[in-house]
Structures are given as C-alpha cells and as structure tokens.
XYZ file of C-alpha atoms in Angstrom:
447
model
C -4.358 278.171 20.224
C -2.057 276.528 17.400
C -3.377 274.364 14.607
C -0.539 271.983 14.684
C -0.553 271.502 18.509
C -4.267 270.115 18.130
C -3.150 268.171 15.125
C -0.350 266.521 16.794
C -1.703 266.517 20.145
C -4.548 263.876 18.417
C -2.166 261.893 16.721
C 0.273 261.596 20.567
C -3.482 260.255 22.152
C -3.978 257.442 19.265
C -0.141 255.969 19.580
C -0.748 256.278 23.393
C -3.397 254.559 23.196
C -2.957 251.924 20.491
C -5.873 253.029 18.751
C -6.535 253.758 14.617
C -9.097 256.699 13.819
C -11.704 253.954 13.575
C -11.071 253.165 16.940
C -12.813 255.906 18.884
C -15.680 257.984 17.312
C -14.981 260.917 18.710
C -11.424 261.455 17.327
C -12.184 263.274 14.176
C -13.754 265.893 16.142
C -11.094 266.139 18.456
C -8.641 266.523 14.954
C -11.549 269.387 13.722
C -10.296 271.386 16.159
C -7.120 271.846 13.937
C -9.073 273.547 11.355
C -10.632 276.305 14.170
C -9.890 279.703 14.103
C -10.566 280.889 17.732
C -10.874 277.958 20.454
C -12.870 279.994 24.079
C -11.788 278.219 27.039
C -11.054 278.462 30.630
C -8.177 277.748 31.988
C -9.622 274.012 33.902
C -12.965 271.519 32.628
C -13.479 272.993 29.639
C -12.115 270.098 26.730
C -12.111 267.558 29.955
C -15.680 268.212 31.571
C -16.928 270.008 27.813
C -18.363 273.329 29.734
C -17.337 276.226 29.885
C -17.760 279.604 32.058
C -17.179 283.150 30.861
C -16.824 285.575 33.268
C -19.430 287.970 31.673
C -20.947 289.072 28.028
C -18.778 291.750 28.123
C -14.963 290.151 27.895
C -17.351 287.684 25.352
C -18.181 290.932 23.436
C -14.392 292.239 23.460
C -12.687 289.357 22.016
C -15.867 289.211 18.548
C -15.038 293.540 18.995
C -11.051 292.585 18.286
C -11.913 291.644 15.239
C -11.005 287.296 16.055
C -14.376 286.223 16.031
C -16.094 288.973 13.442
C -15.802 289.769 9.195
C -14.899 293.528 10.934
C -11.534 292.803 8.225
C -13.250 292.359 5.079
C -15.327 295.837 6.299
C -14.678 298.656 3.934
C -13.796 301.693 5.823
C -13.222 305.054 3.914
C -12.229 307.808 6.657
C -12.979 311.176 5.239
C -10.245 314.008 6.732
C -9.873 317.929 5.690
C -6.103 318.340 5.294
C -3.023 316.368 5.307
C -0.360 319.051 4.193
C 0.429 319.584 7.936
C -0.164 316.852 10.769
C -0.934 317.423 13.689
C -3.168 315.796 16.755
C -5.919 315.353 14.997
C -4.072 314.088 12.155
C -2.381 311.636 13.649
C -5.947 310.555 15.382
C -6.849 310.188 12.198
C -4.204 307.945 10.869
C -4.219 305.896 13.559
C -8.100 304.666 12.864
C -6.948 304.192 9.214
C -4.284 302.052 9.764
C -5.934 299.430 12.950
C -9.362 299.951 10.915
C -7.457 298.892 7.200
C -9.729 301.921 5.698
C -8.618 304.341 3.131
C -8.590 308.136 3.940
C -10.235 311.199 1.429
C -8.772 313.912 1.951
C -8.206 317.260 -0.476
C -4.180 317.591 0.285
C -1.795 315.766 1.844
C 1.769 316.472 2.139
C 3.108 312.236 2.019
C 6.617 313.319 3.236
C 4.986 314.595 6.498
C 2.638 311.641 6.759
C 5.739 309.111 6.204
C 7.795 311.176 8.659
C 5.484 310.354 11.511
C 5.037 306.715 11.108
C 3.071 306.749 8.178
C 3.544 305.450 5.408
C 1.460 302.526 5.123
C -1.815 304.547 4.797
C -3.136 304.434 1.772
C -4.260 308.056 1.326
C -6.598 309.429 -2.005
C -6.499 313.420 -2.569
C -10.010 313.819 -3.978
C -9.133 317.823 -5.377
C -6.430 321.118 -4.632
C -7.433 323.807 -2.191
C -5.784 326.713 -1.899
C -3.631 328.247 1.238
C -5.650 330.811 2.923
C -8.605 330.884 4.513
C -11.747 331.339 3.890
C -11.179 329.414 0.403
C -9.467 326.695 1.662
C -11.973 325.472 4.011
C -15.243 326.696 1.677
C -13.496 324.525 -1.191
C -13.099 321.510 1.268
C -15.872 321.797 1.896
C -18.029 321.696 -0.929
C -15.149 318.742 -2.155
C -16.650 316.953 0.177
C -19.814 317.423 0.558
C -19.890 316.173 -3.704
C -18.130 313.459 -3.063
C -20.046 310.487 -3.688
C -18.747 306.705 -2.889
C -21.307 305.038 -0.615
C -21.604 302.166 -3.382
C -17.544 301.402 -2.775
C -17.584 301.171 1.124
C -19.896 299.344 3.743
C -19.338 302.553 6.236
C -17.981 305.780 5.901
C -15.955 307.702 9.079
C -15.236 311.681 8.978
C -12.119 312.535 11.891
C -12.459 316.410 10.514
C -13.975 319.344 10.716
C -14.677 320.559 7.064
C -15.236 317.208 6.070
C -18.192 316.681 7.532
C -19.832 317.782 4.796
C -18.781 314.312 3.046
C -21.195 312.263 5.224
C -23.824 314.264 3.521
C -23.897 311.872 0.621
C -22.181 308.835 2.028
C -23.738 306.541 4.406
C -23.590 304.299 6.877
C -22.062 307.058 8.590
C -20.268 307.701 11.705
C -18.777 311.467 12.377
C -15.912 311.378 14.926
C -14.880 315.320 15.780
C -12.560 316.970 18.074
C -14.946 319.927 17.074
C -17.101 321.402 15.397
C -15.568 324.470 13.402
C -13.839 326.698 16.058
C -14.049 329.621 13.576
C -17.327 329.486 13.253
C -18.395 328.479 16.522
C -16.552 329.023 19.698
C -13.920 330.846 18.828
C -16.520 332.780 16.687
C -15.037 336.437 18.661
C -11.485 335.772 19.216
C -11.326 334.909 15.654
C -13.254 338.084 14.585
C -10.858 339.890 16.148
C -7.142 338.394 16.290
C -7.039 337.380 12.484
C -9.617 338.869 9.948
C -8.526 342.461 9.377
C -11.169 345.104 10.108
C -13.063 345.936 7.017
C -13.547 342.841 6.092
C -15.151 341.770 9.214
C -18.896 341.677 7.921
C -18.304 339.550 5.269
C -16.597 337.182 7.382
C -19.960 337.745 9.656
C -22.008 336.417 6.957
C -19.786 333.475 5.483
C -19.929 332.234 9.505
C -23.850 332.814 9.364
C -23.967 330.895 5.893
C -21.412 328.031 6.917
C -23.401 327.402 10.400
C -26.392 326.911 8.380
C -24.634 324.140 5.831
C -22.842 322.963 9.155
C -26.912 322.415 11.033
C -28.286 320.771 7.657
C -25.293 318.057 6.910
C -24.992 317.054 10.467
C -29.025 315.962 9.831
C -27.593 313.428 7.855
C -25.189 311.852 10.148
C -26.348 308.671 11.583
C -23.977 309.283 15.088
C -21.213 311.171 16.780
C -18.448 310.533 18.571
C -16.161 313.436 19.629
C -13.417 313.693 21.881
C -13.995 315.301 25.361
C -17.105 316.160 27.568
C -15.690 319.566 26.418
C -16.326 318.688 23.038
C -19.511 316.861 23.672
C -21.211 320.464 25.697
C -20.503 322.357 22.358
C -21.678 320.269 19.806
C -25.136 320.563 22.281
C -24.941 323.866 22.077
C -24.016 324.892 18.702
C -25.258 322.079 16.900
C -27.915 320.122 18.818
C -26.295 317.146 19.033
C -25.738 314.244 20.961
C -22.645 312.159 21.222
C -20.551 309.834 23.172
C -16.970 310.562 24.872
C -14.047 308.352 23.281
C -11.091 309.675 24.378
C -8.444 309.947 21.265
C -5.734 307.436 20.826
C -1.772 308.048 22.798
C 0.555 305.619 21.386
C 1.929 304.366 25.336
C 3.735 301.264 24.470
C 6.013 303.961 22.024
C 6.520 306.409 24.552
C 8.773 306.103 27.160
C 10.420 307.762 30.221
C 14.525 308.481 29.983
C 15.237 311.061 32.689
C 14.511 314.046 33.954
C 16.264 316.486 31.657
C 17.028 320.217 31.568
C 14.694 321.525 29.376
C 11.005 321.903 29.323
C 9.624 321.284 26.402
C 6.168 321.967 24.417
C 4.373 320.972 21.333
C 1.418 323.107 19.492
C 0.766 324.056 15.868
C 2.195 328.223 15.931
C -1.126 329.877 15.829
C -2.572 332.582 17.931
C -5.417 330.401 19.991
C -2.418 328.074 21.491
C -0.535 331.259 22.901
C 2.678 331.038 22.033
C 3.568 334.040 23.186
C 3.036 333.469 27.128
C 5.158 330.780 26.837
C 7.783 332.832 25.021
C 7.218 335.874 27.778
C 7.726 333.895 30.982
C 10.698 332.126 29.303
C 12.463 335.097 28.735
C 11.805 335.934 32.293
C 13.277 332.977 33.536
C 16.739 332.893 31.691
C 18.145 330.168 34.028
C 15.412 327.694 31.911
C 15.453 326.093 28.754
C 12.194 325.280 26.478
C 12.302 323.069 23.423
C 9.069 323.825 21.396
C 7.583 321.974 18.761
C 5.346 323.838 16.550
C 4.192 323.038 13.019
C 2.939 325.995 10.665
C 0.068 325.702 7.266
C 1.697 327.477 4.729
C -1.412 330.345 4.852
C -1.082 333.769 5.348
C -2.146 333.987 8.703
C -0.141 330.868 9.995
C 2.844 332.059 9.157
C 2.592 335.581 10.659
C 2.056 334.237 13.916
C 5.041 331.613 13.375
C 6.930 334.554 12.156
C 6.524 336.765 14.967
C 6.572 333.807 17.516
C 10.354 333.972 16.191
C 11.219 337.356 16.129
C 10.099 337.368 19.598
C 12.119 333.888 20.836
C 14.721 334.691 23.734
C 18.185 332.469 23.219
C 17.285 329.794 26.007
C 13.257 328.745 23.584
C 14.731 327.066 20.469
C 11.819 326.722 18.186
C 11.792 323.150 16.468
C 9.249 322.451 12.918
C 7.979 318.977 11.694
C 9.789 316.510 13.368
C 9.862 313.329 12.888
C 7.985 310.837 14.985
C 10.889 309.303 16.818
C 12.620 313.236 17.244
C 9.588 313.633 19.177
C 10.004 310.628 20.919
C 12.961 311.240 22.353
C 12.213 315.049 23.638
C 9.273 313.545 25.677
C 11.478 310.487 27.234
C 14.410 313.212 28.053
C 12.885 316.596 28.798
C 12.094 318.130 32.147
C 8.144 318.787 32.247
C 5.493 319.789 29.724
C 4.153 323.273 29.654
C 0.805 324.061 27.075
C -1.204 327.639 27.434
C -4.118 326.208 24.590
C -7.578 328.297 24.883
C -9.774 326.274 25.524
C -8.248 322.959 24.232
C -10.502 320.635 22.891
C -9.030 317.879 24.126
C -4.943 317.874 24.310
C -3.285 314.910 23.016
C 0.111 316.548 23.626
C -0.333 316.138 27.738
C -1.616 312.740 27.267
C 1.454 312.004 25.355
C 3.923 313.653 28.103
C 1.950 311.819 31.012
C 3.124 309.111 29.046
C 6.222 309.506 28.815
C 6.357 309.949 32.814
C 6.011 313.783 32.623
C 4.317 316.076 34.338
C 2.324 318.992 32.664
C 1.801 322.881 33.492
C -1.581 323.940 31.731
C -4.926 326.291 31.864
C -7.562 325.164 33.675
C -9.592 325.007 30.900
C -11.033 323.060 28.083
C -10.042 319.150 27.282
C -6.926 319.387 30.077
C -9.456 319.342 32.848
C -9.805 316.221 31.583
C -6.617 314.488 31.424
C -4.801 316.737 33.964
C -4.817 315.448 37.720
C -3.945 318.153 39.253
C -2.316 317.913 41.658
C -1.375 314.128 40.997
C 0.330 314.328 37.678
C 0.571 318.264 36.490
C -0.392 321.891 37.879
C -3.416 323.280 36.209
C -3.702 327.529 36.236
C -6.833 329.427 36.711
C -6.779 332.620 34.339
C -3.410 332.226 33.203
C -0.787 334.190 32.495
C 2.636 334.777 32.451
C 3.512 335.457 36.064
C 1.875 332.534 37.141
C 3.123 330.756 34.712
C 6.692 331.581 36.023
C 5.028 330.599 39.515
C 3.775 327.084 38.182
C 7.747 326.935 35.910
C 9.473 327.369 39.117
C 7.709 325.132 41.770
C 7.133 322.661 39.714
C 10.777 321.969 38.609
C 12.708 320.996 41.581
C 10.293 318.114 41.859
C 9.442 317.022 38.092
C 11.077 313.446 38.811
C 9.213 313.260 41.300
C 6.284 313.038 38.879
C 7.024 309.953 36.866
C 5.188 306.998 37.994
C 1.420 308.285 38.558
C 2.452 309.942 35.642
C 2.950 306.924 33.758
C 0.355 305.013 35.171
C -2.468 307.554 33.950
C -1.494 307.685 30.742
C -2.800 303.976 30.546
C -6.329 304.539 30.264
C -5.724 306.880 26.775
C -3.781 303.827 24.837
C -4.734 303.607 21.172
C -6.119 299.541 21.947
C -8.575 301.174 24.134
C -9.990 304.017 21.915
C -9.629 301.318 18.701
C -12.221 298.869 20.897
C -14.862 301.175 21.844
C -14.322 303.020 18.088
C -15.390 299.232 17.169
C -17.791 298.984 18.965
C -19.449 302.135 17.775
C -18.913 301.061 13.881
C -21.323 297.877 15.122
C -23.781 300.064 16.138
C -23.802 301.480 12.837
C -24.100 298.525 10.981
C -26.300 296.766 13.375
C -24.328 294.468 14.773
C -24.916 293.535 18.737
C -23.648 296.338 20.892
C -22.322 295.021 24.553
C -25.701 296.320 25.976
C -27.271 294.470 23.708
C -25.543 291.622 24.996
C -25.434 292.301 28.825
C -28.932 292.350 28.684
C -29.723 289.245 26.581
C-alpha cells in the first residue's frame, strides 16, 4: 500500500468529518500507517473489523522469504564458482543467484565480455587468481586456490555453486553447497574420461590423481552445513559417491523472457562441445537427413581436449548443420522462439537446463531417457525420450515429431512454469534461512 495514500486518506477523513487532529484519539494511529513498510490485510474486514485472517502459515512465510519483511537485503552473501571464462548452464545459475541475492561472486578466471553478453553486466565478480587452460592443472589449482580462501568475517553466509570450488567452504562458514554434480571426471564419468580423454600412458597418473581428489572431496564435504542439488539424478550421485544427503531445488529458468514466436524450419541444439554431450550423434543423424536443418549453439573452453572435440565437430559438420559459439542472450532467446523443436544427446545429463528453456519457448524436445531429462521432459506430452539412444533412433524421433512440432506448444509452455526463477530464488532463500537459523516453513507450519 502506498505511504502517500495512507497519509492523504487520514487527512480526507478529518476534513470529511470536520475534525482536527485532537478531536479523535485514534487519528494518530491512522496516520502512523503512512510510515509502515508492509501492511498485511485481506480483502474485507481487516481494517474495519480489527481482525485479519491468513490462508496459511506457508503464505505468511512466503511473504517473509520474499525479502519484504526480513533483513535479507542486508545479509552479506558470497558465491563461489570455479571458472567464469566460459558461460554455460551452471554459470548462468550462479550469476542468477548473485543477481537476486545481491551477492558477490568469487571465481578464478572470468571473461567479462561473455558475462555481459549473457546479460549479467550488473554482477560484481572478484577473481582470486589465474589458473591454466588445460586439465588437470586447471581443476587442481582452482581447488587449491579456493581451499585457502579465507573470507569468513566479511560475509554472513557462503554459497558454492561449482564442483572444483567446493573446497572454498572448508574455511568459510556458515555455508551451503548448491551442486550441479560432484566432479564428474573423478566420479560417475571416471571410466568414460579415462577411456576417451586420457592418453593410455598417462592413465596410471590419472588413477592416482582421481584417488587423491576423491579423498579431498570427502574431507571438504565434512565441513559443509547444508547441501542442495539440482535433480534426483545428482542427489543419488551425492549419496553414492560422497555419502551426502541433499534437498532438490531445480535450477532457474527465466520463463518470463523466453517466448514462442513460431514453429520454424530448423531444429535447435544448445550444449557445450565436449565428448559426453555426444554432439557427434546429432551431426551423424542430420547428415542422413539433408532435408532437415540443425543449428547447434555450442561453446567450448580453450583447453586442449575441448578444442580437439570442437574441431572434430566442425570438421564432420554436414552442409545442413550450422554451429554457432558464444551467442548473446538475445540471439539465443530468438533461436529458441523460432525453431521447430529441440534436440539433445548428453550422456546422463545432471539436470538439463536447455530442455526447460526450449519448453518455456513452446518447443518440444528429443532427448535420451536418462539423467535429469527424465525429471523435466514429459514423454509424450512435451517431447520424446529415447531409450539407449543412437543415430537411427534419433532419425526416427525427428521424423515423427517434425510434422506435428507445433501441437506441443501449449503443454510445453504450461509445464515450464514450474521451473521459474522466482520459485528457485524463493526456495534458495528458505535454505539460506535454515543455515542462518531463521524460521523455516516447517517450523512455522508446526508452531
């Protein structure tokens, strides 16, 4: 309620009744409303009958969590993330969190031009030191730099949004780890990485490096106050590999900015160009479908194995496939809005933010029936999930979905609303309150 309305309303009451300020003892109380920050009222009776009824304690808590009636705006928050020199889904999540919590982001290296290109020029980013481009030196030095980062007197809470930055929580408490996954190369993708990325002669060294870092991971995890993850898929990994329990909060999708424009003439794929995304499957499939067009938005880091895979993709790209890298947020939004449908092939994807972005643009999805896709894509309502995905199955799914892609629009738009940024921030504030021993929704409900 506007403060000026309260004050002017009190004045009009006095004039209408021929009263002065001293004529009615309750007028000062009415005028006091003009200096209030928030008024809780229902549609009738709250002010005239001197009573108020709330639908539930949960509704009151949601208002508290929104920041209107708490001191959260003054809560000093630091967010840690490994690297910000390449912007993908994990980085967008961290930057979104910083924006809505007014937090400062700490990272090792940052490409500010790419950050600005994705619409996050307002975020304060502090770099804590250079790291190499190539693995494993890149990951190891980041792990080491965050391990010795000591900021605990400067902030009220520390949130880690990365895997190789989680060591930063060892010395900085109270803290919360929002994890998209424990480091995949040393846990669930260890065998895959060993076979497809590590040279044969270096595999014993890789095995030793993996054992060391698994131990460090478990050591640092013992100092984490609360763990939140992005999907049931990752929740199971945390239990299996580290022995950590966690709460699931799905990552944010800016459903208000994404929109449907038309059912266009091209398919869209958005993913990092790295081997476990299996982009080569998409290239092979569309090479056999010259009548279909595919646009791949594929960014990649400058490390050796990223560049090697990206170069292989560019080399095998057929004429009906276009690969774009590091597009702006506006260009990406328009690509979603005007595509025919969306395709992804990632192996055991942690969550898969891009499929939600596609659905928020009214576009159906073709994806593997594995990982986080099983939690976000409704088969057959918002897309097709493929068992044991391969090139022939991708071709069949594309041919099946293509002619009727527009018919998925309404259900996709509706389903995507549950993954909104607003819901993510509300749930994250609840977790922050728990870490800081503020009342939780459960405590209010049982009070």
